[in-house]
Amino acid sequence: MPAHRGENATGGRPEEPKIDRPLTLHLRGDWGTANLHRVCGWVSQELADRAGPGTRIAIWNSRGFSDAVRAVGRAEVDIAMTTPAAFAVAALDGRGGYAGEAFPQLRALGVVPQRDRLVMAVHRSLELTSFAELRDRAPQLRLATSFRDGVNHVGLAAQEILERARVDVLGWGGRFLSDERPFESLDHVLTGRANAIVHEAVMLPQWQELAPDYRFLPVEDDVLAGLEADYGWPAATVAEGYFPGAGGFRTLDFSDFLMVTTSSLDEDVAYAIAWILGETRHLIEAQYRHLPPERSPISYPLDPPTMGRTPIPLHPGAARYYQALPAA
């Protein structure tokens, strides 16, 4: 029986897509200068090269969190990037931050791997090594994190961890220093305005700078288990020595950029985008090779089979690409 278009019948690479008709697509990236926008730009360029004359692809600014997922689910855009990938699972049945608005039609086109963690660190002058000690001493914390507005995933995750660990920052006389992006939060720490931080983007060099003066608190097992059971948020480990002078510890996984769409996206477009993610990956890798892989915002080298392991169901067109990859 002959292979269907995209299937790998000979053991070679999956067939390059060609779409004869013009496309009009709307994508959502990030604020404008970060990694999600870069991915959207890469995919848009390569898709336009393989689509009909007159193709138009717009990239809208976004926060890259639940706002991006909702925009896809509400058909405001065709495709969006969001991070961390696992946080989109709750949108399928309307749990957590998506309570009251489920999007069972969400589908994935692939993930762009990014090894990241959400961590909490406190200044060494507080002499704390655990959440248990934090509860016992109830110190005044000036805690830098992101906005806790139900959209920003950093602020959402920080709120969940602190509440489940019974850390009452305001009740203990402390305060939050809240911003949108990690750079402002890290600056609060480095300038002394903050004495604690809950944040991600652990590959940024500012973490290496602050680490000698800070202790990283392992998130307690019952908190991590509850987050996974309730929302599908997985736990992960930070390796010993990743932060200077710090041992290994368990915390919340904050990995991977997810490209999300809905089941209504045309199958040939979904296949083409998955093909672009896997077969032209060198184009995005080249933008990060000046950084060591373990310190890069995109964890290269990218591996197409891994990019097809998504926390929400793959779009059938995208699945066709990943299924056509040569066997390892």
GROMACS .gro file of C-alpha atoms in nm:
model
  328
    1MET     CA    1   0.000   0.000   0.000
    2PRO     CA    2   0.153   0.340  -0.089
    3ALA     CA    3   0.238   0.577   0.193
    4HIS     CA    4   0.014   0.874   0.255
    5ARG     CA    5   0.165   1.218   0.208
    6GLY     CA    6   0.406   1.279   0.495
    7GLU     CA    7   0.451   0.912   0.585
    8ASN     CA    8   0.802   0.772   0.583
    9ALA     CA    9   0.787   0.466   0.359
   10THR     CA   10   1.158   0.449   0.274
   11GLY     CA   11   1.329   0.528   0.602
   12GLY     CA   12   1.421   0.880   0.482
   13ARG     CA   13   1.314   1.211   0.628
   14PRO     CA   14   0.942   1.305   0.622
   15GLU     CA   15   0.829   1.471   0.300
   16GLU     CA   16   0.875   1.846   0.274
   17PRO     CA   17   0.537   2.023   0.267
   18LYS     CA   18   0.411   2.237  -0.017
   19ILE     CA   19   0.086   2.431   0.019
   20ASP     CA   20  -0.033   2.582  -0.310
   21ARG     CA   21  -0.299   2.816  -0.172
   22PRO     CA   22  -0.226   3.146   0.008
   23LEU     CA   23  -0.257   3.136   0.387
   24THR     CA   24  -0.364   3.403   0.632
   25LEU     CA   25  -0.261   3.312   0.987
   26HIS     CA   26  -0.243   3.489   1.320
   27LEU     CA   27   0.016   3.382   1.578
   28ARG     CA   28   0.083   3.501   1.934
   29GLY     CA   29   0.435   3.512   2.069
   30ASP     CA   30   0.566   3.702   2.372
   31TRP     CA   31   0.623   4.065   2.467
   32GLY     CA   32   0.825   4.112   2.149
   33THR     CA   33   1.195   4.043   2.208
   34ALA     CA   34   1.209   3.708   2.388
   35ASN     CA   35   1.217   3.343   2.284
   36LEU     CA   36   0.851   3.285   2.195
   37HIS     CA   37   0.856   3.567   1.943
   38ARG     CA   38   1.176   3.426   1.793
   39VAL     CA   39   1.010   3.088   1.745
   40CYS     CA   40   0.707   3.251   1.582
   41GLY     CA   41   0.932   3.447   1.347
   42TRP     CA   42   1.125   3.136   1.248
   43VAL     CA   43   0.810   2.931   1.181
   44SER     CA   44   0.639   3.218   0.995
   45GLN     CA   45   0.932   3.263   0.759
   46GLU     CA   46   0.962   2.895   0.676
   47LEU     CA   47   0.587   2.846   0.638
   48ALA     CA   48   0.554   3.146   0.404
   49ASP     CA   49   0.832   2.997   0.189
   50ARG     CA   50   0.624   2.681   0.146
   51ALA     CA   51   0.280   2.835   0.097
   52GLY     CA   52   0.110   3.002  -0.198
   53PRO     CA   53   0.172   3.358  -0.319
   54GLY     CA   54  -0.007   3.617  -0.112
   55THR     CA   55   0.043   3.433   0.217
   56ARG     CA   56   0.021   3.668   0.516
   57ILE     CA   57   0.127   3.573   0.868
   58ALA     CA   58   0.090   3.813   1.161
   59ILE     CA   59   0.260   3.775   1.499
   60TRP     CA   60   0.072   3.941   1.782
   61ASN     CA   61   0.234   4.045   2.105
   62SER     CA   62   0.135   3.837   2.405
   63ARG     CA   63   0.241   3.755   2.757
   64GLY     CA   64   0.291   3.391   2.663
   65PHE     CA   65   0.095   3.252   2.956
   66SER     CA   66  -0.273   3.164   2.998
   67ASP     CA   67  -0.365   3.466   2.786
   68ALA     CA   68  -0.206   3.294   2.486
   69VAL     CA   69  -0.388   2.967   2.547
   70ARG     CA   70  -0.721   3.146   2.586
   71ALA     CA   71  -0.663   3.343   2.266
   72VAL     CA   72  -0.630   3.018   2.074
   73GLY     CA   73  -0.923   2.854   2.250
   74ARG     CA   74  -1.145   3.156   2.179
   75ALA     CA   75  -1.038   3.160   1.809
   76GLU     CA   76  -0.880   3.504   1.842
   77VAL     CA   77  -0.560   3.365   1.685
   78ASP     CA   78  -0.477   3.045   1.502
   79ILE     CA   79  -0.159   2.948   1.688
   80ALA     CA   80   0.016   3.063   2.004
   81MET     CA   81   0.323   2.990   2.210
   82THR     CA   82   0.296   2.936   2.583
   83THR     CA   83   0.527   2.832   2.865
   84PRO     CA   84   0.568   2.618   3.064
   85ALA     CA   85   0.417   2.353   2.841
   86ALA     CA   86   0.254   2.146   3.114
   87PHE     CA   87   0.042   2.438   3.235
   88ALA     CA   88  -0.176   2.409   2.923
   89VAL     CA   89  -0.311   2.071   3.039
   90ALA     CA   90  -0.551   2.234   3.284
   91ALA     CA   91  -0.712   2.431   2.999
   92LEU     CA   92  -0.849   2.113   2.840
   93ASP     CA   93  -1.104   2.061   3.116
   94GLY     CA   94  -1.109   2.404   3.281
   95ARG     CA   95  -0.908   2.343   3.598
   96GLY     CA   96  -0.709   2.591   3.807
   97GLY     CA   97  -0.658   2.920   3.630
   98TYR     CA   98  -0.897   2.808   3.356
   99ALA     CA   99  -1.188   2.737   3.591
  100GLY     CA  100  -1.517   2.812   3.419
  101GLU     CA  101  -1.378   2.805   3.065
  102ALA     CA  102  -1.256   2.472   2.925
  103PHE     CA  103  -1.092   2.431   2.586
  104PRO     CA  104  -1.111   2.061   2.493
  105GLN     CA  105  -1.040   2.150   2.130
  106LEU     CA  106  -0.680   2.255   2.203
  107ARG     CA  107  -0.413   2.065   2.012
  108ALA     CA  108  -0.034   2.081   2.005
  109LEU     CA  109   0.195   2.129   1.707
  110GLY     CA  110   0.508   2.051   1.907
  111VAL     CA  111   0.733   2.169   2.187
  112VAL     CA  112   1.054   2.365   2.166
  113PRO     CA  113   1.253   2.223   2.460
  114GLN     CA  114   1.368   2.458   2.732
  115ARG     CA  115   1.505   2.314   3.055
  116ASP     CA  116   1.377   2.548   3.324
  117ARG     CA  117   1.267   2.543   3.686
  118LEU     CA  118   1.068   2.767   3.920
  119VAL     CA  119   1.278   2.819   4.233
  120MET     CA  120   1.256   2.999   4.565
  121ALA     CA  121   1.567   3.150   4.719
  122VAL     CA  122   1.613   3.352   5.039
  123HIS     CA  123   1.905   3.565   5.151
  124ARG     CA  124   2.162   3.387   5.367
  125SER     CA  125   2.118   3.648   5.642
  126LEU     CA  126   1.777   3.491   5.712
  127GLU     CA  127   1.953   3.162   5.801
  128LEU     CA  128   1.682   2.945   5.647
  129THR     CA  129   1.729   2.616   5.465
  130SER     CA  130   1.373   2.483   5.433
  131PHE     CA  131   1.008   2.580   5.414
  132ALA     CA  132   0.961   2.429   5.759
  133GLU     CA  133   1.213   2.675   5.905
  134LEU     CA  134   1.048   2.953   5.706
  135ARG     CA  135   0.712   2.875   5.869
  136ASP     CA  136   0.865   2.846   6.216
  137ARG     CA  137   1.041   3.183   6.203
  138ALA     CA  138   0.790   3.379   5.993
  139PRO     CA  139   1.043   3.644   5.883
  140GLN     CA  140   0.958   3.966   5.705
  141LEU     CA  141   1.016   3.888   5.338
  142ARG     CA  142   1.056   4.137   5.060
  143LEU     CA  143   0.974   3.880   4.795
  144ALA     CA  144   1.033   3.944   4.425
  145THR     CA  145   0.812   3.752   4.185
  146SER     CA  146   0.574   3.812   3.896
  147PHE     CA  147   0.224   3.955   3.905
  148ARG     CA  148  -0.028   3.728   4.076
  149ASP     CA  149  -0.307   3.816   3.836
  150GLY     CA  150  -0.419   3.470   3.723
  151VAL     CA  151  -0.250   3.513   3.384
  152ASN     CA  152   0.122   3.524   3.452
  153HIS     CA  153   0.225   3.163   3.512
  154VAL     CA  154   0.516   3.261   3.736
  155GLY     CA  155   0.291   3.459   3.967
  156LEU     CA  156   0.027   3.187   3.957
  157ALA     CA  157   0.276   2.913   4.047
  158ALA     CA  158   0.442   3.123   4.315
  159GLN     CA  159   0.104   3.189   4.476
  160GLU     CA  160   0.015   2.819   4.471
  161ILE     CA  161   0.347   2.713   4.625
  162LEU     CA  162   0.342   2.978   4.896
  163GLU     CA  163  -0.019   2.911   4.993
  164ARG     CA  164   0.023   2.533   4.998
  165ALA     CA  165   0.344   2.569   5.200
  166ARG     CA  166   0.159   2.803   5.443
  167VAL     CA  167   0.391   3.097   5.382
  168ASP     CA  168   0.206   3.419   5.466
  169VAL     CA  169   0.426   3.697   5.331
  170LEU     CA  170   0.182   3.980   5.401
  171GLY     CA  171   0.064   3.837   5.733
  172TRP     CA  172   0.422   3.822   5.856
  173GLY     CA  173   0.471   4.191   5.780
  174GLY     CA  174   0.645   4.146   5.447
  175ARG     CA  175   0.559   4.257   5.097
  176PHE     CA  176   0.568   4.149   4.736
  177LEU     CA  177   0.771   4.323   4.470
  178SER     CA  178   0.574   4.222   4.162
  179ASP     CA  179   0.670   4.261   3.798
  180GLU     CA  180   0.595   4.093   3.466
  181ARG     CA  181   0.935   3.958   3.359
  182PRO     CA  182   1.224   3.789   3.541
  183PHE     CA  183   1.472   4.068   3.472
  184GLU     CA  184   1.300   4.315   3.703
  185SER     CA  185   1.264   4.057   3.980
  186LEU     CA  186   1.629   3.959   3.960
  187ASP     CA  187   1.727   4.325   3.969
  188HIS     CA  188   1.529   4.369   4.293
  189VAL     CA  189   1.744   4.095   4.446
  190LEU     CA  190   2.078   4.215   4.311
  191THR     CA  191   2.020   4.572   4.429
  192GLY     CA  192   1.903   4.464   4.776
  193ARG     CA  193   1.543   4.576   4.743
  194ALA     CA  194   1.433   4.214   4.787
  195ASN     CA  195   1.560   3.945   5.026
  196ALA     CA  196   1.372   3.657   4.863
  197ILE     CA  197   1.265   3.555   4.516
  198VAL     CA  198   1.037   3.303   4.348
  199HIS     CA  199   1.102   3.289   3.976
  200GLU     CA  200   1.210   3.097   3.665
  201ALA     CA  201   1.455   3.152   3.375
  202VAL     CA  202   1.724   2.985   3.584
  203MET     CA  203   1.968   2.993   3.293
  204LEU     CA  204   2.001   3.372   3.313
  205PRO     CA  205   2.344   3.487   3.436
  206GLN     CA  206   2.186   3.698   3.712
  207TRP     CA  207   2.108   3.375   3.900
  208GLN     CA  208   2.476   3.286   3.902
  209GLU     CA  209   2.554   3.631   4.037
  210LEU     CA  210   2.307   3.617   4.326
  211ALA     CA  211   2.351   3.250   4.418
  212PRO     CA  212   2.648   3.287   4.659
  213ASP     CA  213   2.440   3.515   4.883
  214TYR     CA  214   2.122   3.308   4.868
  215ARG     CA  215   1.991   2.968   4.977
  216PHE     CA  216   1.755   2.772   4.755
  217LEU     CA  217   1.464   2.605   4.933
  218PRO     CA  218   1.349   2.259   4.818
  219VAL     CA  219   0.973   2.258   4.761
  220GLU     CA  220   0.814   2.003   4.994
  221ASP     CA  221   0.702   1.671   4.851
  222ASP     CA  222   0.338   1.710   4.950
  223VAL     CA  223   0.320   2.049   4.778
  224LEU     CA  224   0.472   1.912   4.458
  225ALA     CA  225   0.244   1.607   4.464
  226GLY     CA  226  -0.064   1.826   4.511
  227LEU     CA  227   0.027   2.053   4.221
  228GLU     CA  228   0.069   1.757   3.990
  229ALA     CA  229  -0.253   1.591   4.105
  230ASP     CA  230  -0.461   1.908   4.082
  231TYR     CA  231  -0.322   2.077   3.772
  232GLY     CA  232  -0.081   1.838   3.600
  233TRP     CA  233   0.224   2.049   3.695
  234PRO     CA  234   0.526   1.816   3.722
  235ALA     CA  235   0.818   1.836   3.963
  236ALA     CA  236   1.184   1.834   3.862
  237THR     CA  237   1.532   1.847   4.012
  238VAL     CA  238   1.794   2.118   4.000
  239ALA     CA  239   2.131   1.944   3.983
  240GLU     CA  240   2.396   1.997   4.247
  241GLY     CA  241   2.623   2.283   4.148
  242TYR     CA  242   2.388   2.433   3.889
  243PHE     CA  243   2.379   2.736   4.118
  244PRO     CA  244   2.725   2.811   4.265
  245GLY     CA  245   2.758   2.655   4.610
  246ALA     CA  246   2.410   2.502   4.606
  247GLY     CA  247   2.326   2.134   4.639
  248GLY     CA  248   2.066   1.957   4.432
  249PHE     CA  249   1.701   2.007   4.522
  250ARG     CA  250   1.344   1.934   4.406
  251THR     CA  251   1.116   2.208   4.284
  252LEU     CA  252   0.852   2.281   4.020
  253ASP     CA  253   0.933   2.202   3.659
  254PHE     CA  254   0.893   2.508   3.437
  255SER     CA  255   1.016   2.360   3.110
  256ASP     CA  256   0.939   2.385   2.740
  257PHE     CA  257   0.768   2.620   2.499
  258LEU     CA  258   0.445   2.473   2.365
  259MET     CA  259   0.304   2.565   2.023
  260VAL     CA  260  -0.071   2.530   2.062
  261THR     CA  261  -0.359   2.547   1.816
  262THR     CA  262  -0.705   2.388   1.789
  263SER     CA  263  -0.849   2.093   1.603
  264SER     CA  264  -0.990   2.334   1.341
  265LEU     CA  265  -0.648   2.417   1.194
  266ASP     CA  266  -0.611   2.269   0.846
  267GLU     CA  267  -0.427   1.939   0.856
  268ASP     CA  268  -0.175   2.031   0.587
  269VAL     CA  269  -0.085   2.350   0.775
  270ALA     CA  270  -0.038   2.157   1.099
  271TYR     CA  271   0.185   1.906   0.919
  272ALA     CA  272   0.387   2.186   0.761
  273ILE     CA  273   0.449   2.359   1.093
  274ALA     CA  274   0.553   2.037   1.266
  275TRP     CA  275   0.785   1.966   0.972
  276ILE     CA  276   0.937   2.313   1.008
  277LEU     CA  277   0.992   2.263   1.381
  278GLY     CA  278   1.173   1.937   1.324
  279GLU     CA  279   1.344   1.977   0.987
  280THR     CA  280   1.461   2.339   0.996
  281ARG     CA  281   1.559   2.339   1.364
  282HIS     CA  282   1.915   2.445   1.275
  283LEU     CA  283   1.780   2.793   1.202
  284ILE     CA  284   1.667   2.852   1.560
  285GLU     CA  285   1.959   2.660   1.712
  286ALA     CA  286   2.203   2.896   1.539
  287GLN     CA  287   2.060   3.186   1.741
  288TYR     CA  288   2.163   3.020   2.071
  289ARG     CA  289   2.489   2.840   1.999
  290HIS     CA  290   2.695   3.118   2.156
  291LEU     CA  291   2.558   2.986   2.489
  292PRO     CA  292   2.634   2.650   2.652
  293PRO     CA  293   2.331   2.420   2.607
  294GLU     CA  294   2.264   2.401   2.982
  295ARG     CA  295   2.259   2.784   3.002
  296SER     CA  296   2.058   2.844   2.687
  297PRO     CA  297   1.692   2.956   2.681
  298ILE     CA  298   1.641   2.688   2.414
  299SER     CA  299   1.793   2.352   2.504
  300TYR     CA  300   1.971   2.259   2.184
  301PRO     CA  301   2.039   2.035   2.000
  302LEU     CA  302   1.669   1.996   1.929
  303ASP     CA  303   1.543   1.641   1.885
  304PRO     CA  304   1.234   1.600   1.663
  305PRO     CA  305   1.090   1.291   1.841
  306THR     CA  306   1.119   1.476   2.173
  307MET     CA  307   0.951   1.781   2.020
  308GLY     CA  308   0.653   1.558   1.939
  309ARG     CA  309   0.601   1.449   2.301
  310THR     CA  310   0.348   1.708   2.406
  311PRO     CA  311   0.143   1.738   2.727
  312ILE     CA  312  -0.182   1.792   2.532
  313PRO     CA  313  -0.292   1.588   2.228
  314LEU     CA  314  -0.113   1.651   1.901
  315HIS     CA  315  -0.306   1.789   1.607
  316PRO     CA  316  -0.351   1.499   1.362
  317GLY     CA  317  -0.152   1.684   1.097
  318ALA     CA  318   0.138   1.738   1.336
  319ALA     CA  319   0.116   1.379   1.455
  320ARG     CA  320   0.158   1.267   1.095
  321TYR     CA  321   0.497   1.437   1.079
  322TYR     CA  322   0.626   1.291   1.407
  323GLN     CA  323   0.500   0.944   1.313
  324ALA     CA  324   0.690   0.966   0.983
  325LEU     CA  325   1.026   1.021   1.152
  326PRO     CA  326   1.280   0.744   1.099
  327ALA     CA  327   1.294   0.489   1.378
  328ALA     CA  328   1.579   0.548   1.618
   0.00000   0.00000   0.00000
